Every structure is written in C-alpha cells, then in structure tokens.
Amino acid sequence: MAIEVRPLGAPLGAEILGVDISKPIDEATFGHIHAAWLEHLVLLFRDVDWTPEAHIAFTRRFGATHIMDPISANLPGHPEIYVISNVVRDGKPLGIKRAGWGWHSDGEEKEVPNKGSLIHALKIPPADGDTLFANMYLAWDGLPDETKAKIKDRRALRSRLRLHHVHYPHLPLTAEIKARRPDVLHPMARTHPETGRTSLFVGRWACEVEGLGAEEGAALLAELNQWAVRPEFVYRHQWRVGDAVLWDNRCTQHCATPFDDERFERHMHRTTIEGLRPT
Ligand code: SIN
C-alpha cells in the first residue's frame, strides 16, 4: 500500500496511512512523512506497536533526541522516553502526572525550545484526557495588523521559576529543574527555520513583555494567549491505544485536558526533539 496523507478535517493535522513506522523506513518514505509534517504540523499514526528502541529510532529521523528533566521521570534504561502517566506501581509513580495540562509548546521556557515531540499512547482513560493542538501560523496570520506591528520585534520573558507552582502545584521545583531552566526572553513572533513562515509564539510560561510595564505586558499576554487557542485554530485529538502523534513545537501549541485521574489510568511515552533558539 502506498503512503497516504489524509488531512484530519481540522485547522491542522493529518493521518498517515500505508507505512509501518515501527520498522526502519527508506529515505523516500521519510521524505513524504517529513513534508507532510511541515505542511500539517501534527501527524497521526494509528495502531503503532513498537519497542522503546523503535520509538526512539523513528524520532531520531527528525533530529537529535532531547532528554527531559527530571531524569527520574524517564523510562528506566531509555532516558530519551519521558513518561507521562498517573500510574503508580508498588507505591512508585511511573511518570509525571498531569503533565501539560495547559496550553504550551514543549520547552517554550527553555533557552532552546524543543523542535517536536512524539507521543505513543499505551493506556487511556474511558473518557476525557484528550489533547488539543493549535495552529500558531493561523493565529499569527489572523491577528490585526496593529497587533502584529506591536509584537513583531518584541520578546516575552518565560519563567519556570515564577510559574512552576502555578502549572505544577503537585510537583516540587527541584534544584535540577531550577538549574536547567533559568528565565529566558524569546520573540513573540518566530520564523520557522524550515518553512520560513511566521507564527505567534506565546504560551503559559510567558509572564512579561520586554519594554512594557508589568500590567500592560500581562494584559497583552492574556489577550494573545486567549486568541491563540480560538476554536478555529484548534484540533482535538481523542486518543486510542496505539496512536502515535508527532507535532511541530515551532508552530503549534498543545494542551492535555483533564480526566478523572483518581479512578482511571493514562500512560503515554513521549520522545522530544532538540530544537534551535527561536528567531
Ligand atoms: C505534553 O506533552 O505536554 C502532554 C500531552 C498529553 O499528555 O496529552
């Protein structure tokens, strides 16, 4: 069967059919997948049954893997795999609980944000726990000209130190995380290094705008964060076990949505790809 790229009928996202990504793939096939990724921003592969090694090997086709902190959240023996999970076995959490419950792009508060991420769903709750993805090219394109002019050459301050307790009240801010995530300034509009397109670059770790007073900056960020995730920019992914979803952090945001994590288990493996400093 030839590879097929089937758009998801949403402002971003396509399903890829006709290729088994658990096996090594040739350059031509990879070229199709890569082109589809740049065009659709989020790719869905169904019924993926692979080993952690195969997950890592496929991820590496897109770039070097990034090791997430805290290291203790990663799969034993496979630090490239970040475990997003509320599962507890023998009294020990298997991964990070409530990771990404809020709009963001991976590593947006790091000096070098991540290029992409690839989640494989191993266990999902019977209801809820979907992931939302928003298209930041469309968010930028749709902004009024005066807003574009206002933010085009501005940077926003992203702070893990100030906001960790807001987004991760259930997890300590460890010395390891503090050391690896100093405050950082990133442009509010960024150029994708491969497509050359401009996208809006905001998210939940931004807390100040360079050159604006605290109140004005916070109001602008609140307005842009609301704008960025309007329904016309968003795709909702309802997971099935075996789904592998790859997204481009350079032009999207995503948000894991809550589920009843006292009663049900959700267990995902995520690889993360090294990026470049946004410009
Ligand atoms: C994340 O990578 O931010 C979490 C996404 C998810 O668990 O759906």
Coordinates of C-alpha atoms and ligand atoms in Angstrom, one line a residue:
M1 CA 0.0 0.0 0.0
A2 CA 1.4 3.4 -0.9
I3 CA 1.8 6.0 1.7
E4 CA -1.3 8.2 2.1
V5 CA -1.6 11.6 3.8
R6 CA -5.2 12.1 5.0
P7 CA -6.0 15.6 6.5
L8 CA -8.0 15.4 9.7
G9 CA -10.5 18.0 8.5
A10 CA -9.2 20.4 11.1
P11 CA -7.1 23.6 11.1
L12 CA -4.0 21.3 11.4
G13 CA -3.3 17.6 11.5
A14 CA -3.2 14.7 9.1
E15 CA -3.2 10.9 9.5
I16 CA -0.5 8.9 7.7
L17 CA -1.5 5.6 6.3
G18 CA 0.3 2.9 4.4
V19 CA 3.5 2.9 6.4
D20 CA 4.7 0.9 9.4
I21 CA 6.8 3.3 11.5
S22 CA 7.8 0.6 13.9
K23 CA 10.2 -0.7 11.1
P24 CA 13.1 1.2 9.5
I25 CA 11.8 3.3 6.6
D26 CA 13.6 4.3 3.5
E27 CA 14.6 7.9 2.6
A28 CA 11.8 8.4 0.1
T29 CA 9.1 7.4 2.6
F30 CA 10.7 9.5 5.3
G31 CA 10.7 12.4 2.8
H32 CA 6.9 12.1 2.3
I33 CA 6.4 12.0 6.1
H34 CA 8.6 14.9 6.7
A35 CA 6.9 17.0 4.0
A36 CA 3.5 16.1 5.5
W37 CA 4.7 17.1 9.0
L38 CA 5.8 20.6 7.7
E39 CA 2.5 21.0 5.9
H40 CA 0.1 19.7 8.5
L41 CA 2.1 20.3 11.8
V42 CA 0.6 17.3 13.6
L43 CA 0.8 13.8 12.2
L44 CA -1.2 10.8 13.5
F45 CA -0.2 7.2 13.0
R46 CA -2.7 4.6 14.2
D47 CA -2.2 1.1 15.7
V48 CA 1.5 1.6 16.3
D49 CA 3.0 -1.4 18.2
W50 CA 6.7 -0.8 18.8
T51 CA 9.5 -1.1 21.3
P52 CA 11.1 1.9 23.0
E53 CA 14.1 1.4 20.7
A54 CA 11.9 1.7 17.6
H55 CA 10.1 4.8 19.1
I56 CA 13.5 6.4 19.6
A57 CA 14.9 5.4 16.2
F58 CA 11.9 6.9 14.4
T59 CA 12.1 10.1 16.4
R60 CA 15.8 10.4 15.5
R61 CA 14.9 10.7 11.8
F62 CA 13.7 14.2 12.7
G63 CA 16.6 15.3 14.8
A64 CA 18.6 14.5 18.0
T65 CA 16.5 13.4 20.9
H66 CA 16.2 15.7 23.9
I67 CA 16.5 14.2 27.4
M68 CA 13.7 15.7 29.7
D69 CA 14.1 16.6 33.3
P70 CA 13.6 15.4 35.9
I71 CA 15.6 12.4 34.7
S72 CA 13.6 10.3 37.2
A73 CA 10.5 10.8 35.0
N74 CA 12.1 9.0 32.1
L75 CA 11.8 5.3 31.2
P76 CA 14.4 3.3 33.0
G77 CA 17.1 2.3 30.5
H78 CA 15.7 4.7 27.9
P79 CA 16.2 8.3 29.1
E80 CA 15.0 9.6 25.7
I81 CA 11.5 8.5 26.7
Y82 CA 9.6 10.8 29.0
V83 CA 6.8 9.0 30.7
I84 CA 3.5 11.0 31.1
S85 CA 1.5 8.9 33.5
N86 CA -0.6 8.8 36.6
V87 CA 0.1 5.1 37.0
V88 CA 1.5 4.0 40.3
R89 CA 3.0 0.5 40.7
D90 CA 4.3 -0.8 44.1
G91 CA 3.8 2.7 45.5
K92 CA 6.0 4.2 42.9
P93 CA 4.8 6.7 40.2
L94 CA 5.8 5.5 36.7
G95 CA 5.9 9.0 35.3
I96 CA 4.9 12.7 35.5
K97 CA 1.3 13.2 36.4
R98 CA -0.8 16.0 34.9
A99 CA 2.0 16.9 32.5
G100 CA 1.0 19.6 30.1
W101 CA -2.5 20.4 31.5
G102 CA -2.5 23.9 30.0
W103 CA -1.6 25.5 26.6
H104 CA 2.1 25.5 25.8
S105 CA 4.8 24.3 23.4
D106 CA 7.4 21.9 24.7
G107 CA 10.4 23.7 26.1
E108 CA 9.0 27.2 25.5
E109 CA 10.6 28.3 28.8
K110 CA 13.9 26.7 28.0
E111 CA 16.8 28.6 26.3
V112 CA 16.4 26.3 23.4
P113 CA 12.8 25.1 23.0
N114 CA 12.1 21.7 21.5
K115 CA 11.6 21.2 17.8
G116 CA 9.0 18.4 18.0
S117 CA 7.5 15.7 20.2
L118 CA 6.1 12.3 19.6
I119 CA 3.7 10.6 22.0
H120 CA 2.7 7.0 21.9
A121 CA -0.5 6.1 23.8
L122 CA -0.2 3.0 25.9
K123 CA -3.2 3.3 28.2
I124 CA -6.0 5.8 28.0
P125 CA -9.0 6.6 30.3
P126 CA -12.5 5.6 29.1
A127 CA -13.4 9.3 28.9
D128 CA -11.6 12.7 28.6
G129 CA -7.8 13.1 28.6
D130 CA -7.9 14.3 25.0
T131 CA -5.1 16.5 23.7
L132 CA -5.8 19.8 21.9
F133 CA -3.4 21.2 19.3
A134 CA -3.5 24.8 18.0
N135 CA -2.0 26.2 14.7
M136 CA 0.2 29.2 15.5
Y137 CA 0.7 30.1 11.8
L138 CA -3.1 30.7 11.6
A139 CA -3.0 32.5 14.9
W140 CA -0.4 34.9 13.6
D141 CA -2.0 35.3 10.2
G142 CA -5.3 36.3 11.7
L143 CA -4.0 39.0 14.1
P144 CA -4.9 42.6 13.3
D145 CA -2.1 44.5 11.6
E146 CA -1.6 46.8 14.6
T147 CA -1.2 43.9 17.0
K148 CA 1.4 42.3 14.6
A149 CA 3.3 45.6 14.5
K150 CA 3.2 45.9 18.3
I151 CA 4.7 42.5 18.9
K152 CA 6.8 41.8 15.8
D153 CA 10.1 42.8 17.3
R154 CA 9.2 42.2 21.0
R155 CA 10.3 39.4 23.3
A156 CA 8.5 37.9 26.2
L157 CA 10.0 36.7 29.4
R158 CA 9.4 33.0 30.1
S159 CA 9.9 31.9 33.7
R160 CA 9.8 28.4 35.1
L161 CA 10.9 29.8 38.5
R162 CA 7.9 32.1 38.8
L163 CA 5.3 29.9 37.3
H164 CA 6.2 26.3 38.2
H165 CA 3.9 26.4 41.3
V166 CA 1.0 27.6 39.2
H167 CA 1.3 24.8 36.5
Y168 CA 2.7 22.0 38.6
P169 CA 1.3 22.6 42.1
H170 CA 1.6 18.8 42.7
L171 CA 5.3 18.6 41.9
P172 CA 8.3 20.2 43.7
L173 CA 10.5 22.7 41.8
T174 CA 13.7 20.7 42.2
A175 CA 17.3 22.1 42.1
E176 CA 17.8 20.1 38.9
I177 CA 14.9 21.9 37.2
K178 CA 15.9 25.3 38.5
A179 CA 19.5 24.8 37.2
R180 CA 18.3 23.8 33.8
R181 CA 15.6 26.4 33.3
P182 CA 16.8 30.0 34.0
D183 CA 14.4 32.8 32.9
V184 CA 14.7 33.4 29.2
L185 CA 13.5 36.0 26.6
H186 CA 12.0 34.7 23.4
P187 CA 10.5 36.6 20.4
M188 CA 6.7 36.7 20.4
A189 CA 6.6 36.1 16.7
R190 CA 9.0 33.5 15.3
T191 CA 10.1 32.3 11.9
H192 CA 10.0 28.6 11.2
P193 CA 13.5 27.5 10.2
E194 CA 12.3 25.1 7.6
T195 CA 9.1 26.7 6.1
G196 CA 10.1 30.3 6.6
R197 CA 6.6 31.1 7.8
T198 CA 5.8 33.3 10.8
S199 CA 3.9 32.0 13.8
L200 CA 2.7 33.5 17.0
F201 CA 4.9 32.4 19.9
V202 CA 3.2 32.8 23.3
G203 CA 2.1 30.2 25.9
R204 CA 1.6 29.7 29.6
W205 CA 5.2 30.3 30.7
A206 CA 5.3 33.9 29.4
C207 CA 4.8 36.4 32.1
E208 CA 6.3 39.7 31.0
V209 CA 6.8 41.6 27.7
E210 CA 10.1 43.4 27.2
G211 CA 9.6 47.2 27.1
L212 CA 6.1 47.2 28.5
G213 CA 5.0 47.8 32.1
A214 CA 4.0 44.7 34.2
E215 CA 0.3 45.4 33.9
E216 CA 0.3 46.2 30.2
G217 CA 2.5 43.2 29.4
A218 CA 0.4 40.8 31.4
A219 CA -2.8 42.1 29.7
L220 CA -1.2 41.7 26.2
L221 CA -0.1 38.2 27.0
A222 CA -3.5 37.2 28.4
E223 CA -5.2 38.6 25.2
L224 CA -2.7 36.8 22.9
N225 CA -2.9 33.5 24.9
Q226 CA -6.7 33.6 24.5
W227 CA -6.5 34.5 20.8
A228 CA -4.0 31.7 20.0
V229 CA -6.3 28.9 21.0
R230 CA -9.6 30.1 19.4
P231 CA -11.6 27.1 18.1
E232 CA -10.9 28.0 14.5
F233 CA -7.2 27.2 15.1
V234 CA -7.7 24.0 17.2
Y235 CA -7.8 20.2 16.6
R236 CA -8.9 17.9 19.4
H237 CA -7.2 14.5 19.4
Q238 CA -9.2 11.8 21.1
W239 CA -6.7 9.1 21.8
R240 CA -6.9 5.4 21.0
V241 CA -4.3 2.9 22.4
G242 CA -1.6 2.6 19.8
D243 CA -1.8 6.1 18.5
A244 CA 1.5 7.8 17.8
V245 CA 1.1 11.6 17.4
L246 CA 4.0 13.7 16.2
W247 CA 3.8 17.5 16.4
D248 CA 5.9 20.5 15.5
N249 CA 6.5 22.7 18.6
R250 CA 7.9 25.5 16.3
C251 CA 4.4 26.4 15.0
T252 CA 1.9 24.8 17.4
Q253 CA 0.7 24.8 21.0
H254 CA -0.9 21.8 22.7
C255 CA -2.8 21.2 25.9
A256 CA -3.5 17.9 27.6
T257 CA -7.1 18.0 29.0
P258 CA -8.1 16.7 32.5
F259 CA -9.6 13.3 33.2
D260 CA -10.6 11.5 36.3
D261 CA -7.1 10.6 37.4
E262 CA -8.2 9.2 40.8
R263 CA -10.2 6.4 39.1
F264 CA -8.6 5.9 35.7
E265 CA -5.1 5.4 34.3
R266 CA -3.5 7.2 31.4
H267 CA 0.0 6.2 30.3
M268 CA 2.0 7.7 27.5
H269 CA 5.6 7.6 26.2
R270 CA 6.9 10.8 24.7
T271 CA 10.1 11.4 22.8
T272 CA 11.2 15.0 22.4
I273 CA 13.4 16.5 19.6
E274 CA 16.2 19.1 20.1
G275 CA 15.4 22.5 18.6
L276 CA 17.1 25.8 17.8
R277 CA 16.9 29.1 19.5
P278 CA 13.8 30.9 18.1
T279 CA 14.4 33.8 15.8
Ligands
SIN1 C1 2.5 17.1 26.8 O1 3.4 16.6 26.1 O2 2.5 18.3 27.0 C2 1.4 16.2 27.3 C3 0.4 15.9 26.3 C4 -0.5 14.8 26.7 O3 -0.3 14.1 27.7 O4 -1.5 14.7 26.0

